[in-house]
């Protein structure tokens, strides 16, 4: 087993920014598991499956071959051989990912892929169930969270910088709904693993969060 760092937490807590930064600093591989659920969601949307049709999701998810690769140090996710990185960051795909990820067949398929990736390499993996379910033996586990208003503000700034007009209250409402969906599902809901360190990034800079996690890695070694 490689050295495994698991970072879980709600949408918008800064998991991917932090995980990417740590992976770069330590020379580890960054695995964004949300991107895999998003690629699966894109497939389901293309196949016109609705999030309420759980049997259809179970059948259809078997047709989706999801894999990841790396280009210039960035994770690229492939859906049946097609690079879908540019298509999975929309609200529509994110909402479908949250709605279809409770399906046990979807989870089984993607969790196996994630476990295989972590078997032989040093990885920083982020998601919702990494410390609790995917990598229960990870040497370092972090539960990264932030106040929902702060998370909404970060998302608002990101979108505004891209020239997308949006409304802060609507974004916060969406974030709270996504949290509820991810935390209350039956199979591997989002929660802090017993042995995870809680990091609240509401009033921390990205560097401060990264330094705290690297500190946990150093004290383990
Ligand atoms: O982190 P993200 O926003 O890209 O994730 C999209 C959705 O995928 C999230 O709302 C729930 C699901 N997901 C999951 O169930 N388990 C993971 N390990 C990662 C994401």
Coordinates of C-alpha atoms and ligand atoms in Angstrom, one line a residue:
X1 CA 0.0 0.0 0.0
X2 CA 1.2 3.5 -0.8
X3 CA 0.9 6.4 1.6
X4 CA -2.8 7.4 1.5
X5 CA -4.2 10.8 2.5
X6 CA -8.0 11.0 2.6
X7 CA -9.8 14.3 2.5
X8 CA -13.6 14.4 2.9
X9 CA -16.0 17.2 3.3
X10 CA -19.0 19.0 1.9
X11 CA -19.3 20.7 -1.4
X12 CA -17.3 24.0 -1.6
X13 CA -15.1 23.4 1.4
X14 CA -12.0 23.7 -0.8
X15 CA -11.1 20.0 -0.9
X16 CA -9.9 19.8 -4.5
X17 CA -7.8 23.0 -4.3
X18 CA -6.1 21.8 -1.1
X19 CA -5.7 18.2 -2.2
X20 CA -4.1 19.3 -5.5
X21 CA -1.7 21.6 -3.6
X22 CA -0.7 18.9 -1.1
X23 CA -0.2 16.3 -3.9
X24 CA 2.1 18.7 -5.8
X25 CA 4.1 19.6 -2.7
X26 CA 4.6 15.9 -1.7
X27 CA 4.9 14.5 -5.2
X28 CA 1.8 12.3 -4.7
X29 CA -1.0 11.5 -7.2
X30 CA -4.2 13.5 -6.7
X31 CA -7.4 11.6 -7.2
X32 CA -10.6 13.6 -7.5
X33 CA -13.4 11.0 -6.9
X34 CA -16.1 13.6 -7.3
X35 CA -15.0 13.8 -11.0
X36 CA -15.8 10.1 -11.4
X37 CA -19.3 10.5 -10.0
X38 CA -19.7 13.5 -12.3
X39 CA -18.6 11.5 -15.3
X40 CA -21.1 8.8 -14.4
X41 CA -23.8 11.5 -14.0
X42 CA -23.0 12.9 -17.4
X43 CA -23.5 9.5 -18.9
X44 CA -26.8 9.1 -17.2
X45 CA -27.9 12.5 -18.4
X46 CA -26.9 11.7 -21.9
X47 CA -28.9 8.4 -21.7
X48 CA -31.9 10.4 -20.4
X49 CA -32.1 8.5 -17.2
X50 CA -33.7 10.4 -14.4
X51 CA -32.3 10.4 -10.9
X52 CA -35.5 8.7 -9.6
X53 CA -35.1 5.6 -11.8
X54 CA -32.8 3.6 -9.6
X55 CA -33.1 0.3 -11.5
X56 CA -32.3 2.0 -14.7
X57 CA -29.3 3.7 -13.1
X58 CA -28.1 0.3 -11.9
X59 CA -28.3 -1.1 -15.4
X60 CA -27.0 1.9 -17.2
X61 CA -24.0 2.4 -15.0
X62 CA -22.6 -0.9 -16.1
X63 CA -22.2 0.5 -19.7
X64 CA -20.1 3.5 -18.5
X65 CA -16.4 2.8 -18.5
X66 CA -14.8 5.4 -16.3
X67 CA -11.1 5.8 -16.0
X68 CA -8.6 8.5 -15.2
X69 CA -5.3 9.6 -16.5
X70 CA -2.9 12.6 -16.1
X71 CA -2.0 15.3 -18.5
X72 CA 0.5 18.0 -17.5
X73 CA -0.1 16.9 -13.9
X74 CA -3.8 17.4 -14.1
X75 CA -6.3 14.6 -13.6
X76 CA -8.3 13.8 -16.7
X77 CA -11.4 11.7 -16.5
X78 CA -12.5 9.5 -19.4
X79 CA -16.0 8.3 -20.1
X80 CA -16.0 5.4 -22.6
X81 CA -12.7 6.7 -23.9
X82 CA -13.8 10.4 -24.2
X83 CA -12.0 13.1 -22.2
X84 CA -15.0 14.7 -20.4
X85 CA -13.1 17.1 -18.2
X86 CA -14.6 20.1 -19.9
X87 CA -18.2 18.9 -19.5
X88 CA -18.5 17.8 -15.9
X89 CA -18.2 21.1 -13.9
X90 CA -21.8 22.3 -14.5
X91 CA -24.5 22.6 -11.8
X92 CA -26.6 20.2 -13.8
X93 CA -24.0 17.5 -13.7
X94 CA -23.1 18.2 -10.1
X95 CA -26.7 17.9 -9.0
X96 CA -27.1 14.7 -11.0
X97 CA -23.9 13.3 -9.4
X98 CA -25.3 14.0 -6.0
X99 CA -28.6 12.4 -6.9
X100 CA -27.2 9.3 -8.5
X101 CA -24.3 8.6 -6.2
X102 CA -26.5 7.0 -3.5
X103 CA -27.1 4.1 -6.0
X104 CA -25.2 1.0 -4.7
X105 CA -24.1 -0.2 -8.2
X106 CA -22.7 3.2 -9.0
X107 CA -20.8 3.3 -5.7
X108 CA -19.5 -0.2 -6.0
X109 CA -18.1 0.4 -9.4
X110 CA -16.4 3.7 -8.6
X111 CA -15.1 2.6 -5.1
X112 CA -13.3 -0.4 -6.7
X113 CA -11.6 1.9 -9.2
X114 CA -10.6 4.3 -6.4
X115 CA -9.2 1.5 -4.2
X116 CA -7.2 0.1 -7.1
X117 CA -5.6 3.5 -7.7
X118 CA -4.5 3.8 -4.1
X119 CA -3.1 0.3 -3.8
X120 CA 0.2 0.9 -5.3
X121 CA 0.7 4.7 -5.4
X122 CA 1.0 7.5 -2.9
X123 CA -2.2 9.4 -3.2
X124 CA -4.2 12.3 -1.9
X125 CA -7.8 11.4 -2.6
X126 CA -10.8 13.7 -2.0
X127 CA -14.5 12.9 -1.8
X128 CA -17.2 12.2 0.7
X129 CA -16.5 8.7 1.9
X130 CA -12.8 8.2 1.4
X131 CA -11.8 8.1 5.1
X132 CA -14.9 6.1 6.1
X133 CA -15.2 3.6 3.3
X134 CA -12.8 3.8 0.3
X135 CA -9.5 4.0 2.3
X136 CA -10.4 3.1 5.9
X137 CA -6.6 2.4 6.5
X138 CA -5.4 5.8 5.1
X139 CA -2.5 7.0 7.2
X140 CA -3.9 10.6 7.3
X141 CA -7.6 11.5 7.3
X142 CA -9.0 15.0 7.2
X143 CA -12.5 16.2 7.4
X144 CA -12.4 19.6 5.7
X145 CA -15.4 21.8 6.2
X146 CA -16.5 25.5 6.3
X147 CA -19.5 27.5 7.1
X148 CA -22.2 27.2 4.3
X149 CA -22.2 31.0 3.9
X150 CA -18.5 31.1 3.4
X151 CA -18.6 28.2 0.9
X152 CA -21.4 30.0 -1.0
X153 CA -19.3 33.2 -1.1
X154 CA -16.3 31.3 -2.5
X155 CA -18.5 29.8 -5.2
X156 CA -20.0 33.2 -5.9
X157 CA -16.6 34.7 -6.4
X158 CA -15.5 31.9 -8.6
X159 CA -18.5 32.2 -10.9
X160 CA -18.5 36.0 -11.0
X161 CA -14.8 35.9 -11.9
X162 CA -15.8 33.7 -14.9
X163 CA -18.4 36.3 -15.9
X164 CA -21.3 34.1 -14.8
X165 CA -24.1 36.1 -13.1
X166 CA -25.5 34.4 -10.0
X167 CA -27.2 35.0 -6.7
X168 CA -25.5 34.4 -3.4
X169 CA -28.6 33.2 -1.5
X170 CA -29.5 30.8 -4.3
X171 CA -26.0 29.3 -4.2
X172 CA -26.1 28.9 -0.4
X173 CA -29.5 27.2 -0.7
X174 CA -28.1 24.8 -3.3
X175 CA -25.1 24.1 -1.1
X176 CA -27.3 23.3 2.0
X177 CA -29.5 21.0 -0.2
X178 CA -26.4 19.2 -1.5
X179 CA -25.1 18.7 2.0
X180 CA -28.4 17.3 3.1
X181 CA -28.5 14.9 0.2
X182 CA -24.9 13.7 0.7
X183 CA -25.2 13.4 4.5
X184 CA -28.5 11.6 4.7
X185 CA -28.1 8.9 2.0
X186 CA -28.2 5.4 3.2
X187 CA -24.9 4.1 1.8
X188 CA -21.7 5.7 2.9
X189 CA -23.1 9.1 3.7
X190 CA -20.8 12.1 4.1
X191 CA -19.5 12.1 7.7
X192 CA -16.3 12.6 9.6
X193 CA -14.4 9.3 10.2
X194 CA -13.8 8.6 13.8
X195 CA -10.0 8.9 13.3
X196 CA -10.2 12.0 11.0
X197 CA -8.9 15.4 12.0
X198 CA -11.5 18.1 11.6
X199 CA -10.3 21.2 9.8
X200 CA -12.7 24.2 9.5
X201 CA -11.4 26.4 6.7
X202 CA -13.9 29.2 7.2
X203 CA -11.3 31.7 8.4
X204 CA -8.2 30.0 7.1
X205 CA -6.2 30.8 4.0
X206 CA -5.5 28.0 1.5
X207 CA -1.8 27.9 2.6
X208 CA -2.8 27.6 6.2
X209 CA -5.0 24.6 5.5
X210 CA -2.4 23.0 3.3
X211 CA 0.3 23.5 6.0
X212 CA -1.9 22.0 8.7
X213 CA -2.4 18.8 6.6
X214 CA 1.2 18.6 5.6
X215 CA 2.0 18.9 9.4
X216 CA -0.2 15.8 10.0
X217 CA 1.7 13.9 7.3
X218 CA 5.0 14.9 8.8
X219 CA 4.0 13.9 12.3
X220 CA 2.8 10.5 11.1
X221 CA 6.1 9.8 9.3
Ligands
LIG1 O1 -17.0 16.8 -5.0 P1 -18.0 17.0 -6.2 O2 -18.9 18.2 -6.0 O3 -17.3 17.0 -7.5 O4 -19.0 15.7 -6.1 C1 -20.1 15.6 -6.8 C2 -21.1 14.6 -6.1 O5 -20.6 13.3 -6.2 C3 -21.3 14.9 -4.6 O6 -22.4 15.7 -4.4 C4 -21.6 13.5 -4.1 C5 -20.9 12.6 -5.0 N1 -19.7 12.0 -4.4 C6 -19.8 10.9 -3.6 O7 -20.9 10.4 -3.4 N2 -18.7 10.3 -3.1 C7 -17.5 10.8 -3.4 N3 -16.4 10.1 -2.9 C8 -17.3 11.9 -4.2 C9 -18.4 12.5 -4.7

